[in-house]
mmCIF file of C-alpha atoms and ligand atoms in Angstrom:
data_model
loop_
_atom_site.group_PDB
_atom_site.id
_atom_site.type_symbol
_atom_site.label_atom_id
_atom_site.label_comp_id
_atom_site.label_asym_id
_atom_site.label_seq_id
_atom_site.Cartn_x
_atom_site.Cartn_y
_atom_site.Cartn_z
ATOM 1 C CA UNK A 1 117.767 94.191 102.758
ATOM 2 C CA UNK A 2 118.831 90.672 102.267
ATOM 3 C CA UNK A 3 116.463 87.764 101.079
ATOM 4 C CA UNK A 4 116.457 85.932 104.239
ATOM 5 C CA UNK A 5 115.586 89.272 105.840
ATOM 6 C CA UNK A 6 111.501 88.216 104.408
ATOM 7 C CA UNK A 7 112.336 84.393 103.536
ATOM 8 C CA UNK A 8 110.851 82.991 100.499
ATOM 9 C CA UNK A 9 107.070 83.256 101.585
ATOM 10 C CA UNK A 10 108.135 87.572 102.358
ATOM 11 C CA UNK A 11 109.540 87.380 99.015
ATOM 12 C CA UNK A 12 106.515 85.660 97.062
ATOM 13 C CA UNK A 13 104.186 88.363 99.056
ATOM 14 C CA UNK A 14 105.929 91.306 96.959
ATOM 15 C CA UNK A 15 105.790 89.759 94.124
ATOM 16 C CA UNK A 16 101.907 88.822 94.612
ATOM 17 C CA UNK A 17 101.353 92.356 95.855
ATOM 18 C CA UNK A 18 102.804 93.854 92.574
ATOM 19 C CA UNK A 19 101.188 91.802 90.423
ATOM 20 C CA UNK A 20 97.750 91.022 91.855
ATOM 21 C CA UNK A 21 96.332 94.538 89.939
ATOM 22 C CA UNK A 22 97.286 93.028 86.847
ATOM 23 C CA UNK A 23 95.097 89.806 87.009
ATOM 24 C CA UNK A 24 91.804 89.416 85.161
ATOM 25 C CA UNK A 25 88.443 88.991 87.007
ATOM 26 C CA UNK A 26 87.644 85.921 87.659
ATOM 27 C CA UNK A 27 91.319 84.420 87.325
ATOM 28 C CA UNK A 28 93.084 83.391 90.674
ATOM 29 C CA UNK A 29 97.013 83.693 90.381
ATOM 30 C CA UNK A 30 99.771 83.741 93.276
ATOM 31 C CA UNK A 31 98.586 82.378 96.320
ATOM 32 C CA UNK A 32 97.388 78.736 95.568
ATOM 33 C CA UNK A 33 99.142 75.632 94.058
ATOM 34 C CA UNK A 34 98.375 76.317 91.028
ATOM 35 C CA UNK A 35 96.684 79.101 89.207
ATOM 36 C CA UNK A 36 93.285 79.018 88.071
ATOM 37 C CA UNK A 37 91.945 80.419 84.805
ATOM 38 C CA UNK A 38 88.273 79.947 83.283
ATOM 39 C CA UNK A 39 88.572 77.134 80.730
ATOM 40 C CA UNK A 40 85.104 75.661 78.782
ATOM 41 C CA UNK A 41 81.599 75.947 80.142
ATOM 42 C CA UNK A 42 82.067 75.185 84.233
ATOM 43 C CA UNK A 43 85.585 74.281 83.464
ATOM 44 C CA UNK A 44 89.052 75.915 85.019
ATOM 45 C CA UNK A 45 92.739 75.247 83.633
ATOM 46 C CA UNK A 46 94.763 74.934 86.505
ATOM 47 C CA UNK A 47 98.588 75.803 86.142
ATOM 48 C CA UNK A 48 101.499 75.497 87.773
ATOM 49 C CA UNK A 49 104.970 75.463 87.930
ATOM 50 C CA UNK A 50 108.271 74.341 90.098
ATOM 51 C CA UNK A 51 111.958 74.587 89.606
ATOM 52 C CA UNK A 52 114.259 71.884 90.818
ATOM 53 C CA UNK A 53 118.157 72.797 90.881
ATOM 54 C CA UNK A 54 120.699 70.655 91.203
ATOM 55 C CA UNK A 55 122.732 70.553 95.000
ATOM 56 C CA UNK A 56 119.239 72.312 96.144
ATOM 57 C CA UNK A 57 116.604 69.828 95.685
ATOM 58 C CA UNK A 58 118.703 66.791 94.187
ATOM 59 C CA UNK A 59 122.293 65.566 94.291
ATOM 60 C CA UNK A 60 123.280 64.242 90.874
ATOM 61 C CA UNK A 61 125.935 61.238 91.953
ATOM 62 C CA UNK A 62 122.486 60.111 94.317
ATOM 63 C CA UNK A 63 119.456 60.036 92.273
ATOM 64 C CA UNK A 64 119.430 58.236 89.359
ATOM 65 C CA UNK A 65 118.315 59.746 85.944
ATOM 66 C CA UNK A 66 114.839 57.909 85.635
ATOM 67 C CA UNK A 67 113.808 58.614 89.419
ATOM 68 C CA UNK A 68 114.841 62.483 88.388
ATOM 69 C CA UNK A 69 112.582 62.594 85.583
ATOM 70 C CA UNK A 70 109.875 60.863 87.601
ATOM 71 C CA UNK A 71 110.252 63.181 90.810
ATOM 72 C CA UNK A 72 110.747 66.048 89.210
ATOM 73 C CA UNK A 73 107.202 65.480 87.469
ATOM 74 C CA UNK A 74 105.596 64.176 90.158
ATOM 75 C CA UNK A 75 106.311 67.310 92.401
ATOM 76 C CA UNK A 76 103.851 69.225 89.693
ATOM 77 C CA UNK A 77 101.345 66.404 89.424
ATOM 78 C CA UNK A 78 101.050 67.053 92.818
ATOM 79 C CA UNK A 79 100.119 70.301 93.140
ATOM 80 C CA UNK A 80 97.166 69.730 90.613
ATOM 81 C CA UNK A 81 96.378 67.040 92.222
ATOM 82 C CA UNK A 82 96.018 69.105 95.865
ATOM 83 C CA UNK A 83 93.409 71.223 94.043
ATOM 84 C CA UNK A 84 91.321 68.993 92.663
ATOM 85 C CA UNK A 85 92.404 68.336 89.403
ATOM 86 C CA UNK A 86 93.484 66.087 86.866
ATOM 87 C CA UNK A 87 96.901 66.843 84.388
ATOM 88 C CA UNK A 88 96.030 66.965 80.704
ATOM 89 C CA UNK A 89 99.791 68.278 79.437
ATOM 90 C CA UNK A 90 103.553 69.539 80.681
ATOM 91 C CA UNK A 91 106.051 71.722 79.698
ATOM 92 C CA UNK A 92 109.557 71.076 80.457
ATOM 93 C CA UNK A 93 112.814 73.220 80.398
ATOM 94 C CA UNK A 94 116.404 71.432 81.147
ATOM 95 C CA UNK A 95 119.281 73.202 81.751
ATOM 96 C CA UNK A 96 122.448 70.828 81.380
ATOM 97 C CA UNK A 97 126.464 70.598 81.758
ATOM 98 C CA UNK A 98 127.266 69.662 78.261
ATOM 99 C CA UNK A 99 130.040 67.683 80.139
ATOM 100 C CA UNK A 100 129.083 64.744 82.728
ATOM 101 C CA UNK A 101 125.521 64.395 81.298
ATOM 102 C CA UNK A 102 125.150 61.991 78.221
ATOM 103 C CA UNK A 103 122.378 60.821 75.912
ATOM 104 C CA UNK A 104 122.039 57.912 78.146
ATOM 105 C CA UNK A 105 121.138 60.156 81.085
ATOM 106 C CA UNK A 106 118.985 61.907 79.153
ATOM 107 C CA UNK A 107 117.058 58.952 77.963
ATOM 108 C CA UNK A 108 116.846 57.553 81.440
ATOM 109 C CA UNK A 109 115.256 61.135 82.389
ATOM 110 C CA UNK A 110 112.313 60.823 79.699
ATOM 111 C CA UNK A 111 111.622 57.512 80.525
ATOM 112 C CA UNK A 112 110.970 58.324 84.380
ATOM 113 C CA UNK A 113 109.212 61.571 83.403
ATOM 114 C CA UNK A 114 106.882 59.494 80.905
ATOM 115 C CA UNK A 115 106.027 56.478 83.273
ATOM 116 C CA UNK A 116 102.954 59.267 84.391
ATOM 117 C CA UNK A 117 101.405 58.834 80.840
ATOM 118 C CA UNK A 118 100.795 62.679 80.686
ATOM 119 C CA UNK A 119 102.071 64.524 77.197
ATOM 120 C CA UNK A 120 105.161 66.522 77.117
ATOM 121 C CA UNK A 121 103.785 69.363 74.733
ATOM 122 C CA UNK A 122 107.062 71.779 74.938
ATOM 123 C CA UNK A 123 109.346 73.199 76.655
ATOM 124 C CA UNK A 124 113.408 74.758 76.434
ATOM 125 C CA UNK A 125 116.898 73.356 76.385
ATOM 126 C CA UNK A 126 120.000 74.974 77.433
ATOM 127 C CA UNK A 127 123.734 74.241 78.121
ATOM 128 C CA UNK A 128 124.230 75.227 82.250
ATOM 129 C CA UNK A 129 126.796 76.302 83.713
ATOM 130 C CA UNK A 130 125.649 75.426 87.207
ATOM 131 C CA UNK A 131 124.352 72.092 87.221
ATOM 132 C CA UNK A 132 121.675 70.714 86.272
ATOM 133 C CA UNK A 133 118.179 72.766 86.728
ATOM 134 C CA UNK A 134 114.636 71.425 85.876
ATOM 135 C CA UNK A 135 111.442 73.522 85.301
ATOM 136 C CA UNK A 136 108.312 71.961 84.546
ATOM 137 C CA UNK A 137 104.704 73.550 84.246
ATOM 138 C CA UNK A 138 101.775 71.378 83.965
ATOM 139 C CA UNK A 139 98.220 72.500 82.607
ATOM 140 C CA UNK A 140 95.093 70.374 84.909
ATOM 141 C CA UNK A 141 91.583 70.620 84.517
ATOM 142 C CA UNK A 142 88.772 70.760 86.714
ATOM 143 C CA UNK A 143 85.169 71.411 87.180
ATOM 144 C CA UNK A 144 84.404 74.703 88.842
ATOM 145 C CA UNK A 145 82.478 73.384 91.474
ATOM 146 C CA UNK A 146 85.563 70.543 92.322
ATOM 147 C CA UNK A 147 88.292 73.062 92.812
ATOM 148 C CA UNK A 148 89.716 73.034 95.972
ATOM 149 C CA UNK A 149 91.914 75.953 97.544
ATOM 150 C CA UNK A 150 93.572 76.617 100.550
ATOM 151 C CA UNK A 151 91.679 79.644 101.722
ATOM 152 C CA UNK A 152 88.360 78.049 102.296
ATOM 153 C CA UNK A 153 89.145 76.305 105.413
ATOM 154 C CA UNK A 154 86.144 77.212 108.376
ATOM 155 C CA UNK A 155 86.555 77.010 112.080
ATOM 156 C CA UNK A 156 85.017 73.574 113.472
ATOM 157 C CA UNK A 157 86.601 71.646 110.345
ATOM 158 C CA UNK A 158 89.166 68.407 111.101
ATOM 159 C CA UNK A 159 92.078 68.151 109.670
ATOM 160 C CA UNK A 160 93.477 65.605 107.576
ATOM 161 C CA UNK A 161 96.713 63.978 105.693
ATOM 162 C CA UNK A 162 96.359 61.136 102.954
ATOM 163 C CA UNK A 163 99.426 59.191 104.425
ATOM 164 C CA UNK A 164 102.498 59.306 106.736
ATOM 165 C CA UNK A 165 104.753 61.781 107.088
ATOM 166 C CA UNK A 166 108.800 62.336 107.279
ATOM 167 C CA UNK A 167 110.128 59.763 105.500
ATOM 168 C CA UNK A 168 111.531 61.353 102.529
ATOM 169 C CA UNK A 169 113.120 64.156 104.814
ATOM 170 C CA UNK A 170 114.460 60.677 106.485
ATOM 171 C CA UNK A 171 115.723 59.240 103.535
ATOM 172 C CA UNK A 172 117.919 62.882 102.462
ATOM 173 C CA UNK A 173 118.817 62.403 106.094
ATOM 174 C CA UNK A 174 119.991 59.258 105.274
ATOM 175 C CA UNK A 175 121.907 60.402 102.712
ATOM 176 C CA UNK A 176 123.497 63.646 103.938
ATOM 177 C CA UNK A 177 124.869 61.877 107.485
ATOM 178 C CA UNK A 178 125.639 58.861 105.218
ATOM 179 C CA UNK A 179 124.643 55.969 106.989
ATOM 180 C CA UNK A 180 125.067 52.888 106.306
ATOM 181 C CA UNK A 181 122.604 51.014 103.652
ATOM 182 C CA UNK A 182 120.158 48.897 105.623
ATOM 183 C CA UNK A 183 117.148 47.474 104.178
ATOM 184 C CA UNK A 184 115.745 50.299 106.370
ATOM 185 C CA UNK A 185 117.569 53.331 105.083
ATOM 186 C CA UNK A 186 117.434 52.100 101.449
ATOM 187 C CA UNK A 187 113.581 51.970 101.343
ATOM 188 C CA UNK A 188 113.523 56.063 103.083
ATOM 189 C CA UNK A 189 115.806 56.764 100.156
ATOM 190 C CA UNK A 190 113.471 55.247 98.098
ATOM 191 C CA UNK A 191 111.170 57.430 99.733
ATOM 192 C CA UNK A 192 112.637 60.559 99.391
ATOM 193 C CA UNK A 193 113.865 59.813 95.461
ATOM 194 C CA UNK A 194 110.582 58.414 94.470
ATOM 195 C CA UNK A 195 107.515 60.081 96.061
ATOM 196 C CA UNK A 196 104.103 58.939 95.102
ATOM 197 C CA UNK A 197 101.719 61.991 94.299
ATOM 198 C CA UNK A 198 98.186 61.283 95.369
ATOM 199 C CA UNK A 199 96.511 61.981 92.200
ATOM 200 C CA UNK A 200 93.913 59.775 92.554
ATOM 201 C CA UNK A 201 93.062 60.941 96.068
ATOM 202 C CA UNK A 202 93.143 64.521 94.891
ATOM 203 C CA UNK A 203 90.574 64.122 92.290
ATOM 204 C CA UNK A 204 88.386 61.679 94.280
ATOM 205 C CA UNK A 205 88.824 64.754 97.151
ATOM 206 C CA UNK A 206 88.177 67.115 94.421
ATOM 207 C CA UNK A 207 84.401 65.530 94.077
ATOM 208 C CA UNK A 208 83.408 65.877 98.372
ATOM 209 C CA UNK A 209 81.637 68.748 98.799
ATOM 210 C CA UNK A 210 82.542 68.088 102.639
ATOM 211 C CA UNK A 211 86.526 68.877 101.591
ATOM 212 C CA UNK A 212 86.662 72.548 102.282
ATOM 213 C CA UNK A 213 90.561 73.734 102.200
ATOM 214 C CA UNK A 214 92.805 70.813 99.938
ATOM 215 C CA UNK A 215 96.743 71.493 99.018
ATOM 216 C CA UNK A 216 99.721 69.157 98.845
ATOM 217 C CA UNK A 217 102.734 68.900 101.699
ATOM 218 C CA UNK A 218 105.824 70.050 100.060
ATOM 219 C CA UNK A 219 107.431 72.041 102.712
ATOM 220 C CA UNK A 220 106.175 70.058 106.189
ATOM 221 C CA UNK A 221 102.695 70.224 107.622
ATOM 222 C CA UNK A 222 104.301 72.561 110.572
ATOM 223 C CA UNK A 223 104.841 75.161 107.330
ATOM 224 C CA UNK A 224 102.324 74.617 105.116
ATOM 225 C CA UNK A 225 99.373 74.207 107.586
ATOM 226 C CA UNK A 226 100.090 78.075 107.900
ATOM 227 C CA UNK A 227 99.064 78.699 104.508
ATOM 228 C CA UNK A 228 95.592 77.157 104.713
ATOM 229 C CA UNK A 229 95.201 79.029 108.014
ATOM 230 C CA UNK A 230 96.152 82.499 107.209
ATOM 231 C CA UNK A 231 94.402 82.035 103.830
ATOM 232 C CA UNK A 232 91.373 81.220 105.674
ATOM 233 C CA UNK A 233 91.997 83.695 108.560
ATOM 234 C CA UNK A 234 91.334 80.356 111.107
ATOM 235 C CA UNK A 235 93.387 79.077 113.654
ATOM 236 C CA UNK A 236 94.500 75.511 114.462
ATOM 237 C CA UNK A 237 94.909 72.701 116.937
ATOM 238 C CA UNK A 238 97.325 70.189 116.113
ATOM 239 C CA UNK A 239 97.482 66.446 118.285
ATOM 240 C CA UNK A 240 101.157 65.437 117.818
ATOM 241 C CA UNK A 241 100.003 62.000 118.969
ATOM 242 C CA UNK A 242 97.809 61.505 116.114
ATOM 243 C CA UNK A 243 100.778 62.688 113.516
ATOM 244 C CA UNK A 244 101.111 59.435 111.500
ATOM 245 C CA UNK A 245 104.264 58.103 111.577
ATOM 246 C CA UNK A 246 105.258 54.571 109.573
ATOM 247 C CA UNK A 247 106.923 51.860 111.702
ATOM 248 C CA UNK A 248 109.832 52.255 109.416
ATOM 249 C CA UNK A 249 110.763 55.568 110.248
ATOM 250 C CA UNK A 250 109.699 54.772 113.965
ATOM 251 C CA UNK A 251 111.901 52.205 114.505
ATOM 252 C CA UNK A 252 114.806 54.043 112.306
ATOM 253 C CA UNK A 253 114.611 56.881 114.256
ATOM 254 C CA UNK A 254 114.917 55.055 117.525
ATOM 255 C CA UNK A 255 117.803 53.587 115.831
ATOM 256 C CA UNK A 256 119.950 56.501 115.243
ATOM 257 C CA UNK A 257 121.189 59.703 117.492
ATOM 258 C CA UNK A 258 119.315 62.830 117.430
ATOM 259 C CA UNK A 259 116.436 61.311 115.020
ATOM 260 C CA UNK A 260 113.224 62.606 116.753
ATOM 261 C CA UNK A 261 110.762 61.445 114.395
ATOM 262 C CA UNK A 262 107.359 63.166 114.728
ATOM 263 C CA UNK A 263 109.825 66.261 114.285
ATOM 264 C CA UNK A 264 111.041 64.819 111.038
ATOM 265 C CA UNK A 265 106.858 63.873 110.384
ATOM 266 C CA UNK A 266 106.143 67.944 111.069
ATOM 267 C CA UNK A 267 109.093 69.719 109.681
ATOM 268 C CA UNK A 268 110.831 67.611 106.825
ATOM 269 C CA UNK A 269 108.584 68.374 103.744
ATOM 270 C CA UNK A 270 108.095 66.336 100.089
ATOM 271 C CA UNK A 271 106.194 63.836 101.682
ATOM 272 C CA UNK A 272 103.549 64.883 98.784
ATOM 273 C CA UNK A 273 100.395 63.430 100.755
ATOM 274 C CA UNK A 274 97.454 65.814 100.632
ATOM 275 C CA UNK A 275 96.286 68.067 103.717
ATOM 276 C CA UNK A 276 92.656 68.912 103.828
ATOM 277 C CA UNK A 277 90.325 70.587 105.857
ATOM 278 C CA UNK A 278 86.804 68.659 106.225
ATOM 279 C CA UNK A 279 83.565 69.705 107.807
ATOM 280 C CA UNK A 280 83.109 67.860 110.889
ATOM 281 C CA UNK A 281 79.712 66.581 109.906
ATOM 282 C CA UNK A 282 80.739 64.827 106.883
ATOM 283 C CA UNK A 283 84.442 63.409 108.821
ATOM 284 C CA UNK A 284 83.266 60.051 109.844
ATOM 285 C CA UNK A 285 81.537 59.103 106.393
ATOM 286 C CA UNK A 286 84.328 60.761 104.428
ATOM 287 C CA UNK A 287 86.740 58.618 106.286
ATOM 288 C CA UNK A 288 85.052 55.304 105.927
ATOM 289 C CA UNK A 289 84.459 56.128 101.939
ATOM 290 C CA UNK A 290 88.105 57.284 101.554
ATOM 291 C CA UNK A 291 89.669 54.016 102.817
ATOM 292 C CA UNK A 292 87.030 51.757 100.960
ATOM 293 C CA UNK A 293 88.482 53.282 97.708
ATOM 294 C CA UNK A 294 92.347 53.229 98.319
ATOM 295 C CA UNK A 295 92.369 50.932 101.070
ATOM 296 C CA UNK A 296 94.413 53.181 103.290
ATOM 297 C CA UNK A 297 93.285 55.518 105.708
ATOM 298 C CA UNK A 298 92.657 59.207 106.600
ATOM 299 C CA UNK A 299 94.425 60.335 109.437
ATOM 300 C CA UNK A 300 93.116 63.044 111.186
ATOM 301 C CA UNK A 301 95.975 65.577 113.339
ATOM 302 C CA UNK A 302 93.492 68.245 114.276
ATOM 303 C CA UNK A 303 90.889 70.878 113.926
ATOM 304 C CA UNK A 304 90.387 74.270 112.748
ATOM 305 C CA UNK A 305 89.555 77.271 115.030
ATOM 306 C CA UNK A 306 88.196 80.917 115.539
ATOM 307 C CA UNK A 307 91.707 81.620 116.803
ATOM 308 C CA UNK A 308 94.356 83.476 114.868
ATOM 309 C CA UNK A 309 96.326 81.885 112.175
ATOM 310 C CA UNK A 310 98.799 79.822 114.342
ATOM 311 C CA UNK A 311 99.077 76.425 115.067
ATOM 312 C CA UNK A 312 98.288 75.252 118.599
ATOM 313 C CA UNK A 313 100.391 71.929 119.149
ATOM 314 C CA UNK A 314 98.927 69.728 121.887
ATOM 315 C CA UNK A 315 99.887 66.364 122.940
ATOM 316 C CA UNK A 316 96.410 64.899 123.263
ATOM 317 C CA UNK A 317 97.906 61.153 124.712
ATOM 318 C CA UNK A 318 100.188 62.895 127.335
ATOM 319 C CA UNK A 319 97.660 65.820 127.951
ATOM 320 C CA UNK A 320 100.118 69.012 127.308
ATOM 321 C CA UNK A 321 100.340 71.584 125.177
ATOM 322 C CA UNK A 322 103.494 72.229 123.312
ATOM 323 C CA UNK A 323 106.004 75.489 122.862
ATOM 324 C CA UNK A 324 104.324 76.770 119.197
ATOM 325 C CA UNK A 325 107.746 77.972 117.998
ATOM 326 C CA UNK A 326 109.138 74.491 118.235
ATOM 327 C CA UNK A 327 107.928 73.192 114.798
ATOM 328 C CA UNK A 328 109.023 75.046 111.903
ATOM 329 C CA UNK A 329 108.807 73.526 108.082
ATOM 330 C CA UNK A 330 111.173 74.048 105.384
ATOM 331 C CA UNK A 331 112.010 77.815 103.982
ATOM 332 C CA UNK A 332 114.159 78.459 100.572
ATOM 333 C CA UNK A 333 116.550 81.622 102.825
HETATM 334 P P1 LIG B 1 104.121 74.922 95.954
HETATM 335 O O1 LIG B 1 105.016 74.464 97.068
HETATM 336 O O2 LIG B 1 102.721 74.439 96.058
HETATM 337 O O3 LIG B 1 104.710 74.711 94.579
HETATM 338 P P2 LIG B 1 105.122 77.514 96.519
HETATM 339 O O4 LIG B 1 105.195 77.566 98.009
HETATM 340 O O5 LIG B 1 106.334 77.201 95.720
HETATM 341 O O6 LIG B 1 103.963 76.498 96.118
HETATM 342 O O7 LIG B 1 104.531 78.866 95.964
HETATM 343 C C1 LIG B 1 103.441 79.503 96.572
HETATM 344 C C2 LIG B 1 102.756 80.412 95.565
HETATM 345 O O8 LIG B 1 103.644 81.415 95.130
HETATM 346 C C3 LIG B 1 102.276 79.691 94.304
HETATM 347 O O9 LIG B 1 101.026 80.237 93.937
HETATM 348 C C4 LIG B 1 103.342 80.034 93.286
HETATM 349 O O10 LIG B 1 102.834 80.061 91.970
HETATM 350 C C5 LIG B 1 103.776 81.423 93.717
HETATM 351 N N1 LIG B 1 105.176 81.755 93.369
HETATM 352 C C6 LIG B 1 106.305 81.214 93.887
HETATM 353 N N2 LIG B 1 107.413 81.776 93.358
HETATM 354 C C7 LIG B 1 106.975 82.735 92.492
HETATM 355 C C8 LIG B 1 107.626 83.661 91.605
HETATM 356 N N3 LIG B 1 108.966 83.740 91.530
HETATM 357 N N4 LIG B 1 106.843 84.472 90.859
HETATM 358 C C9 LIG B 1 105.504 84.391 90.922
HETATM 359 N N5 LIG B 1 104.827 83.542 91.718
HETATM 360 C C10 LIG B 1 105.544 82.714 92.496
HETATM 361 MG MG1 LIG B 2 101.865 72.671 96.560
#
């Protein structure tokens, strides 16, 4: 059977499947952003790890060294962030062409992976024959109580992001159909090269008790909304006209053929804004707290139900309900 036969989630399942007799009581491994492992009195160590290969998730000639280093950090912040947490330490393995990279690449890498502040404790180094290929694990920390998964969603609960979506998945669609450089496309490159985890938001999150189910978007909401639902066993509306959507990629997408942005918004992924599930009693207050701190706001796109694990998409302005196959997020095969 080929990969793409089960697609990367398929895949993950058989490992988790094997595996999951192997894990300790009381430690939580595939399944979540990050694993979780008892740490101090009412602590946890969260931990987690990504890969980033080169003509898969970057293009060398495009990125620059420094956003590299800062991207391919902030892609693990994030997913500490998403439960909770705060990142105490990283370990980083680089795989490099001996030819085409120099020091000067190199130094331009550290100094976008250190503009987080968070130690570099270890890691590997290795010539590559491939490209280059970046793995970094980070170790978090949180308070028991503050950890948030993606399996504890309830029916009843609204559903939140922490910002807009689809403009990095504009900006690499800027840069595969290679348009021209606008002040327009330049800034969703800018997007798509140098995300902004929410780690503040995820650790302020961390501390509601009215956040139930918390994880970060990575592969589009239309994918990984799935994963808080089936985790939860809950089902979900979803109003595509309260998907937020910046003016920028608005107005770019009414600019170019094809672009259909609140498709882009659903499907495109690394956006790296936090989806959360919230009890609807503590939505309002949540909301007004959540934008006195960051001065942004919540944006709610829908609510949890007793239904299966699918997302209903509705179009709550125009009053219709949409085809649920339409919206699919991002999958490795
Ligand atoms: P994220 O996008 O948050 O990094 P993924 O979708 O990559 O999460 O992974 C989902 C879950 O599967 C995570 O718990 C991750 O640790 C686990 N996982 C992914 N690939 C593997 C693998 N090759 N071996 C073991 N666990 C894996
Ligand atoms: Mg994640």
């Amino acid at each position: 059977m080929k990969i793409n036969e089960i697609g990367e989630f398929g895949l993950i399942g058989r490992i988790a499947e094997r595996f999951a007799p192997l894990v300790p009581a009381g430690w939580e491994g595939i399944g979540d952003d990050c694993a979780v492992i008892p740490w101090d009195e009412g602590q946890s160590m969260l931990i987690t790890t990504d890969l980033l290969v080169e003509g898969v998730h970057f293009l060398r000639d495009r990125i620059s060294a420094r956003e590299l280093g800062a991207k391919s950090l902030a892609v693990n912040l994030s997913d500490v962030a998403a439960m909770g947490g705060r990142a105490v330490g990283t370990f980083l393995s680089l795989g490099l062409p001996a030819e085409g990279v120099g020091v000067e690449w190199c130094d331009a890498f550290f100094e976008g992976y250190r503009s987080f502040g968070v130690p570099l404790l270890g890691g590997d180094t290795t010539a590559s024959t491939t490209g280059i290929i970046v793995n970094i694990t980070v170790l978090g920390r949180a308070e028991n109580s503050r950890v948030k998964r993606r399996n504890t969603a309830r029916p009843g609960d609204r559903i939140a992001v922490t910002g807009p979506l689809g403009e990095s998945a504009a900006g690499l669609r800027v840069l595969l159909e290679g348009l021209p450089s606008t002040p327009d496309t330049d800034e969703l490159i800018r997007h798509h090269h140098r995300p902004r985890p929410h780690l503040k938001e995820g650790e302020w999150l961390g501390r509601e008790r009215g956040v139930h189910a918390m994880m970060d978007v990575s592969d589009g909401v239309a994918s990984d909304l799935l994963h808080i639902l089936r985790g939860s066993a809950v089902g979900a509306t979803v109003d595509l006209s309260r998907i937020p959507v910046s003016p920028l990629l608005q107005r770019t997408a009414e600019q170019y053929d094809g672009w259909e942005a609140r498709r882009l918004a659903l499907t495109g992924g690394e956006d790296y804004v936090l989806l959360l599930t919230v009890a609807p009693e503590e939505a309002d207050d949540l909301e007004r707290r959540f934008e006195a701190q960051f001065g942004r706001p919540l944006h709610w796109i829908g609510t949890c139900t007793a239904g299966a694990p699918e997302i209903v998409y509705r179009d709550e302005a125009a009053g219709t309900t949409v085809e649920n196959t339409t919206y699919r997020g991002f999958n490795h095969f």
